[in-house]
């Protein structure tokens, strides 16, 4: 059976490693942190995984926190008016529930599971020269570490990357103590749009200390939300988050009136990056090849909440490609074909995400407004988070949007 090296212990790397392990492959995972260091470190993401991605985990028996994590049954959208009022407010229903599990909890647990099942874990930072050396002992090398020197091996695909600078400044807080939502009695991710300023996402999650909520600001660079650079104190980060909520989304701030606190000192994160699609195959100094995985090759802005979903779908696509390939050499053609298999779904996410980063055209504003009056439109928006390919049928083009609304309104 083939020997496979996976560099990176995130959603995609560990899901793929555990999947290959279950089929008898000799898999080594290289990571720069132990399970305990991951578990006790800083939050890494704002993951919300929808039905298809969750099913990939279930198929491998990796849904270890499904009974503990909140079941998210809807996706809601609110739009702030110039006076701070909420001029649009609706919730779309999902067909299958979504869930968010703090990646510190999940990745630490998965890494321990992989080791317990006999997988080899090497805790060591990896440079390009290291990877070149190690690659000579493996039949296939995959890079699933989305940051650092290794990513530079994968060149930017300009034809698929319309932005070359960050489009949002990101700030995350994991909190306990947020009050119940008065609008509905089921769990939902809420997206609050503040035109010309940015977005606030609020989502229920499971963290190392139990149920929590994630407060996630996406601010247009240079605008009033772009104020987290240089904030090192976690409590100051939270105070800034809440003050922005009071100013721009007072209906969400009301839920914090009873007092919220960070889940832990590592429960904040801030930064920014330019969304990018990279070439999937890297040439190592010695002439070998490495295949990029998930965020290494397709890194979208988190405005559409697709990062962990893309990672899960990429791992599933690569697992199927490897299993179907059998004992044949994992050459450059195989790597390109495996990526193309993943890109078949990821391209829809990239198109949708890049569209959401730009000021919305009139037909999209009409769709968002119509969703507040027509429940089928709200539901279709929500279901698109699980299947972004559906947006091709009704979201991007004014003619298709108009035809869709015309077909829904008579029924409603």
XYZ file of C-alpha atoms in Angstrom:
412
model
C 0.000 0.000 0.000
C 1.234 3.505 -0.836
C 3.049 5.680 1.699
C 1.543 9.152 1.956
C 2.795 12.281 3.711
C 0.367 15.016 4.735
C 1.782 18.301 6.046
C -0.798 20.108 8.165
C -3.266 19.003 10.814
C -6.356 21.053 10.037
C -9.809 20.097 8.758
C -8.645 18.901 5.350
C -5.336 17.317 6.335
C -6.664 15.272 9.229
C -9.934 14.316 7.531
C -7.937 13.019 4.569
C -5.375 11.307 6.805
C -8.049 9.510 8.807
C -9.894 8.539 5.632
C -6.777 7.077 4.039
C -5.862 5.358 7.295
C -9.256 3.632 7.353
C -8.421 2.146 3.930
C -5.078 0.768 5.035
C -2.711 3.423 3.691
C 0.559 4.139 5.500
C 0.026 7.796 6.405
C 2.308 10.255 8.178
C 1.024 13.623 9.394
C 3.490 16.430 10.042
C 2.326 19.313 12.214
C 4.032 22.085 14.130
C 1.889 21.587 17.252
C 0.889 18.735 19.539
C -2.748 17.972 20.250
C -2.482 19.660 23.649
C -0.907 22.754 22.112
C -3.761 22.961 19.617
C -6.402 22.460 22.305
C -4.898 25.099 24.604
C -3.993 27.592 21.890
C -5.825 30.426 20.190
C -8.989 29.959 18.144
C -8.271 29.368 14.470
C -11.502 29.994 12.621
C -15.246 30.696 12.578
C -16.228 27.356 11.148
C -19.862 26.559 10.403
C -20.261 23.300 8.527
C -23.363 22.514 6.537
C -25.045 19.225 5.742
C -22.891 17.951 2.860
C -19.604 18.649 4.657
C -20.907 17.150 7.894
C -21.894 13.999 6.012
C -18.307 13.551 4.827
C -17.313 13.470 8.514
C -20.103 11.038 9.376
C -19.044 8.737 6.526
C -15.653 8.382 8.227
C -17.003 8.141 11.773
C -15.461 11.494 12.681
C -18.612 13.249 13.929
C -17.394 12.924 17.511
C -19.151 16.081 18.786
C -22.421 15.875 16.880
C -24.500 15.199 19.982
C -22.930 18.118 21.865
C -22.764 20.918 19.294
C -25.809 23.180 18.745
C -27.930 22.185 15.758
C -28.173 25.188 13.445
C -31.431 25.048 11.521
C -31.393 28.339 9.643
C -29.440 31.230 8.172
C -30.754 34.727 8.772
C -29.997 38.096 7.193
C -30.521 41.557 8.655
C -29.688 44.841 6.951
C -28.951 47.998 8.916
C -30.474 51.288 7.835
C -28.662 54.643 7.976
C -30.230 55.381 11.371
C -29.124 52.057 12.886
C -32.540 50.437 12.562
C -33.014 46.984 11.043
C -34.693 47.585 7.684
C -34.582 43.953 6.517
C -34.811 40.858 8.700
C -35.489 37.277 7.644
C -34.428 33.688 8.319
C -34.157 30.900 5.765
C -34.512 27.281 6.807
C -31.962 24.565 6.095
C -32.918 21.085 4.904
C -30.327 19.475 7.181
C -28.853 21.135 10.237
C -25.417 22.752 10.327
C -22.948 22.696 13.211
C -19.914 24.620 14.410
C -17.220 22.931 16.490
C -14.199 24.947 17.637
C -11.288 23.642 15.584
C -9.116 23.539 18.698
C -11.461 20.878 20.043
C -11.888 19.024 16.760
C -8.321 19.049 15.470
C -6.848 18.030 18.818
C -9.342 15.168 19.042
C -8.787 14.037 15.463
C -4.997 14.161 15.821
C -5.199 11.972 18.924
C -7.588 9.596 17.137
C -5.203 9.315 14.167
C -2.285 8.483 16.480
C -4.352 6.053 18.557
C -5.282 4.169 15.371
C -1.620 3.690 14.530
C -0.895 6.742 12.388
C 2.525 8.362 12.594
C 2.525 11.978 13.828
C 5.693 14.035 13.447
C 5.624 17.284 15.413
C 8.036 19.507 13.550
C 7.941 22.690 11.504
C 8.516 22.018 7.807
C 10.523 24.109 5.337
C 10.684 23.605 1.589
C 14.065 21.886 1.925
C 12.645 19.610 4.644
C 9.739 18.672 2.419
C 12.090 17.976 -0.475
C 14.095 15.599 1.720
C 11.082 13.814 3.215
C 9.335 13.473 -0.147
C 11.886 10.907 -1.325
C 10.477 8.421 1.170
C 6.816 8.795 0.162
C 4.696 7.963 -2.868
C 2.516 11.062 -2.484
C 3.091 14.354 -0.683
C 0.191 16.652 0.176
C 0.482 20.132 1.686
C -2.518 21.065 3.815
C -0.883 23.825 5.868
C -2.440 27.023 4.554
C 0.146 29.439 5.937
C 3.902 29.813 5.968
C 6.777 29.115 3.618
C 5.304 26.029 1.971
C 2.386 27.973 0.506
C 4.822 30.070 -1.524
C 5.574 26.975 -3.633
C 2.089 27.167 -5.132
C 1.890 30.043 -7.605
C -1.106 32.390 -7.740
C -3.587 31.662 -10.529
C -4.318 35.213 -11.682
C -7.142 34.084 -13.981
C -9.108 32.837 -10.955
C -7.980 35.470 -8.420
C -9.606 38.868 -9.103
C -8.345 40.405 -5.842
C -4.706 40.917 -4.915
C -5.272 42.689 -1.586
C -7.488 41.833 1.403
C -11.125 42.814 0.989
C -12.070 42.623 4.671
C -10.445 43.139 8.069
C -11.463 40.201 10.268
C -12.094 40.092 14.019
C -13.447 37.098 15.968
C -14.601 36.689 19.583
C -15.818 33.452 21.193
C -18.150 34.330 24.082
C -20.343 32.920 26.805
C -23.393 34.746 28.138
C -25.091 36.009 24.983
C -28.820 36.235 25.619
C -31.474 34.233 23.732
C -32.541 35.454 20.338
C -36.060 36.947 20.516
C -36.900 36.537 16.807
C -37.125 32.730 16.770
C -36.774 29.719 19.046
C -34.321 27.694 16.954
C -30.586 28.043 16.405
C -29.461 30.020 13.350
C -26.419 31.772 11.965
C -27.239 35.456 11.619
C -25.565 37.689 9.024
C -25.954 41.406 9.704
C -25.141 43.600 6.704
C -24.076 47.194 7.358
C -23.895 48.785 3.875
C -20.610 50.479 3.143
C -19.167 49.342 6.483
C -19.063 45.534 6.666
C -20.794 42.542 8.211
C -21.359 40.993 11.622
C -21.915 37.246 11.854
C -23.261 35.635 15.012
C -23.250 31.858 15.244
C -23.792 29.272 17.971
C -20.873 26.928 18.443
C -19.246 24.344 20.697
C -15.887 25.186 22.244
C -13.560 23.594 24.780
C -15.688 24.947 27.646
C -19.072 24.034 26.186
C -21.695 25.872 24.177
C -20.771 29.389 23.103
C -21.469 32.034 20.482
C -19.055 33.447 17.924
C -19.101 37.172 17.166
C -17.367 37.812 13.864
C -16.838 41.232 12.314
C -15.814 41.615 8.669
C -14.880 45.242 8.053
C -14.173 47.039 4.816
C -10.480 48.016 5.048
C -9.991 51.588 6.154
C -13.558 51.849 7.449
C -14.962 52.152 10.984
C -14.658 48.391 11.645
C -10.987 48.276 10.710
C -9.790 49.023 14.249
C -8.370 45.745 15.554
C -4.816 46.047 14.239
C -2.494 46.299 17.203
C -5.096 45.190 19.760
C -3.243 42.562 21.799
C -5.355 42.386 24.962
C -8.242 39.896 24.592
C -10.536 41.932 26.837
C -9.919 45.074 24.784
C -10.684 43.049 21.666
C -14.046 42.033 23.159
C -14.845 45.567 24.324
C -14.164 46.869 20.839
C -16.353 44.166 19.325
C -19.263 45.034 21.623
C -18.896 48.775 21.087
C -19.116 48.251 17.326
C -22.198 46.105 17.852
C -23.828 48.864 19.895
C -23.098 51.378 17.145
C -23.946 49.412 14.026
C -26.136 46.435 15.058
C -27.978 47.488 18.241
C -30.420 44.575 17.943
C -27.484 42.179 18.359
C -25.927 44.303 21.114
C -29.147 43.943 23.148
C -28.402 40.231 23.507
C -25.129 41.129 25.214
C -26.743 43.529 27.679
C -26.756 40.901 30.439
C -22.998 40.638 30.237
C -20.846 38.460 28.026
C -17.341 37.187 28.601
C -14.728 35.503 26.479
C -14.735 31.729 26.583
C -10.998 31.865 27.343
C -7.962 34.061 26.812
C -7.381 32.403 23.431
C -10.907 33.122 22.251
C -10.068 36.058 19.960
C -8.534 36.340 16.520
C -7.875 39.220 14.111
C -6.225 39.539 10.725
C -6.783 39.833 6.989
C -5.722 38.106 3.805
C -6.335 38.419 0.093
C -8.596 35.715 -1.349
C -6.648 33.646 -3.846
C -6.681 30.540 -6.029
C -3.268 28.948 -6.502
C -1.864 26.400 -8.896
C -2.385 22.991 -7.279
C 0.970 21.349 -8.017
C 4.292 22.520 -6.564
C 7.652 21.416 -7.952
C 10.130 20.565 -5.199
C 13.826 21.475 -5.519
C 14.739 17.851 -6.194
C 12.224 17.555 -9.017
C 9.424 15.874 -7.094
C 5.875 17.172 -6.787
C 3.517 18.131 -3.971
C -0.249 18.534 -4.180
C -1.885 21.476 -2.407
C -4.989 20.855 -0.305
C -7.968 23.105 0.542
C -6.864 26.592 1.735
C -3.426 26.100 0.221
C -4.960 26.198 -3.257
C -8.367 27.870 -2.762
C -8.460 30.482 -0.006
C -11.725 32.415 -0.038
C -12.721 35.249 2.249
C -14.881 33.846 5.101
C -17.815 36.143 4.247
C -19.780 33.151 2.929
C -18.691 30.759 5.687
C -17.288 28.182 3.304
C -13.737 27.576 4.550
C -14.282 24.424 6.592
C -16.909 23.217 4.118
C -14.452 23.571 1.242
C -11.797 21.808 3.314
C -14.089 18.859 3.991
C -15.166 18.638 0.353
C -11.560 18.842 -0.837
C -10.511 16.034 1.505
C -13.425 13.903 0.289
C -12.598 14.564 -3.379
C -8.910 13.752 -2.887
C -9.733 10.604 -0.913
C -11.919 9.324 -3.739
C -9.263 10.219 -6.322
C -6.528 8.369 -4.401
C -8.668 5.285 -3.837
C -9.644 5.135 -7.506
C -6.022 5.601 -8.614
C -4.935 2.367 -6.998
C -1.244 1.462 -7.209
C -0.396 3.709 -10.164
C 2.231 6.431 -9.632
C 0.968 9.701 -8.190
C 2.392 11.867 -10.950
C 1.678 15.458 -11.897
C -1.276 14.456 -14.088
C -2.887 12.670 -11.141
C -2.439 15.741 -8.937
C -3.961 18.091 -11.484
C -6.885 15.727 -12.036
C -7.509 15.442 -8.282
C -7.581 19.229 -7.964
C -9.888 19.556 -10.979
C -12.262 17.176 -9.248
C -12.304 19.449 -6.200
C -12.462 22.656 -8.268
C -15.691 21.414 -9.858
C -17.431 22.349 -6.604
C -14.991 24.954 -5.261
C -15.381 27.193 -8.321
C -18.973 27.941 -7.347
C -17.877 28.949 -3.851
C -15.159 31.222 -5.205
C -17.513 32.943 -7.635
C -20.178 33.481 -4.960
C -17.706 34.661 -2.325
C -16.012 37.148 -4.627
C -19.423 38.488 -5.630
C -20.404 39.005 -1.985
C -17.255 41.050 -1.339
C -18.306 43.654 -3.909
C -21.140 46.196 -3.483
C -24.326 44.295 -4.372
C -25.929 45.096 -7.731
C -29.591 46.092 -7.885
C -30.908 42.623 -8.691
C -29.152 41.157 -5.624
C -30.622 43.889 -3.430
C -34.021 42.950 -4.852
C -33.435 39.291 -3.989
C -32.409 40.125 -0.419
C -35.450 42.336 -0.003
C -37.786 39.759 -1.530
C -36.560 37.104 0.906
C -38.162 39.129 3.701
C -41.545 38.766 2.005
C -41.238 35.390 0.292
C -40.161 32.489 2.508
C -39.132 30.261 -0.439
C -36.554 32.876 -1.420
C -35.181 33.043 2.125
C -35.004 29.250 2.260
C -33.186 29.077 -1.067
C -30.606 31.577 0.174
C -30.022 29.432 3.265
C -29.735 26.192 1.315
C -27.153 27.805 -0.951
C -24.694 27.745 1.944
C -24.723 23.955 1.651
C -24.855 23.850 -2.160
C -23.359 27.062 -3.593
C -23.680 25.689 -7.144
C -27.384 26.519 -6.944
C -26.613 30.253 -7.016
C -25.731 29.849 -10.701
C -29.421 29.289 -11.407
C -30.857 32.469 -9.914
C -28.391 34.783 -8.172
C -25.666 36.156 -10.445
C -27.559 37.372 -13.501
C -30.379 39.965 -13.420
C -32.446 38.018 -15.963
C -32.311 34.782 -13.995
C -33.037 36.617 -10.732
C -36.062 38.337 -12.234
C -37.379 35.113 -13.721
C -36.961 33.338 -10.402
C -38.787 36.003 -8.416
C -41.522 36.013 -11.028
C -41.960 32.276 -10.591
C -42.060 32.433 -6.796
C -44.346 35.429 -6.264
C -47.480 33.907 -7.883
C -47.073 30.760 -5.783
C -46.651 32.806 -2.605
